[in-house]
C-alpha positions as a Python dict, from the first residue, in 0.01 Angstrom:
ca = {
    (1, 'M'): (0, 0, 0),
    (2, 'D'): (146, 335, -101),
    (3, 'D'): (128, 652, 107),
    (4, 'D'): (-170, 771, -101),
    (5, 'G'): (-367, 454, -17),
    (6, 'Q'): (-322, 294, -360),
    (7, 'A'): (-220, -73, -363),
    (8, 'Y'): (18, -194, -635),
    (9, 'M'): (140, -536, -740),
    (10, 'Y'): (484, -583, -891),
    (11, 'Y'): (561, -895, -1092),
    (12, 'G'): (796, -1017, -1356),
    (13, 'G'): (1016, -1282, -1505),
    (14, 'W'): (1190, -1366, -1831),
    (15, 'G'): (1360, -1028, -1834),
    (16, 'H'): (1051, -811, -1779),
    (17, 'A'): (915, -632, -1470),
    (18, 'N'): (565, -482, -1455),
    (19, 'V'): (343, -296, -1210),
    (20, 'V'): (-38, -288, -1186),
    (21, 'E'): (-277, -91, -967),
    (22, 'L'): (-508, -304, -754),
    (23, 'N'): (-870, -203, -700),
    (24, 'P'): (-1001, -177, -341),
    (25, 'D'): (-1112, -543, -354),
    (26, 'M'): (-739, -630, -387),
    (27, 'T'): (-820, -894, -652),
    (28, 'S'): (-908, -695, -965),
    (29, 'L'): (-686, -462, -1164),
    (30, 'G'): (-739, -90, -1196),
    (31, 'T'): (-630, 130, -1482),
    (32, 'F'): (-368, 401, -1500),
    (33, 'P'): (-468, 752, -1613),
    (34, 'D'): (-369, 667, -1973),
    (35, 'G'): (-609, 369, -1972),
    (36, 'S'): (-344, 98, -1955),
    (37, 'T'): (-371, -188, -1705),
    (38, 'Y'): (2, -235, -1652),
    (39, 'K'): (329, -47, -1690),
    (40, 'E'): (658, -211, -1781),
    (41, 'I'): (925, -91, -1536),
    (42, 'T'): (1212, -321, -1633),
    (43, 'P'): (1547, -198, -1499),
    (44, 'E'): (1876, -278, -1668),
    (45, 'N'): (2004, -634, -1606),
    (46, 'Y'): (1671, -747, -1458),
    (47, 'T'): (1596, -1121, -1456),
    (48, 'E'): (1317, -1197, -1206),
    (49, 'G'): (1209, -1165, -844),
    (50, 'S'): (1063, -815, -835),
    (51, 'F'): (1013, -619, -513),
    (52, 'M'): (997, -252, -423),
    (53, 'F'): (1166, -50, -150),
    (54, 'K'): (1089, 309, -52),
    (55, 'R'): (1350, 510, 135),
    (56, 'D'): (1333, 881, 209),
    (57, 'G'): (1048, 923, -40),
    (58, 'T'): (1232, 752, -327),
    (59, 'Y'): (1143, 413, -474),
}
């Protein structure tokens, strides 16, 4: 759960990492402002095992 109350799920594998917004029921997917259901957030040299840290306001 983010500071703004929005829940996100991060997932990936096979060299890709994605993020989705979860609806309040925590089982269905929301949409981003541009209408997409997921965003690819793959960092360089990524393989699998995504997770997110937040430190001092930075992810």
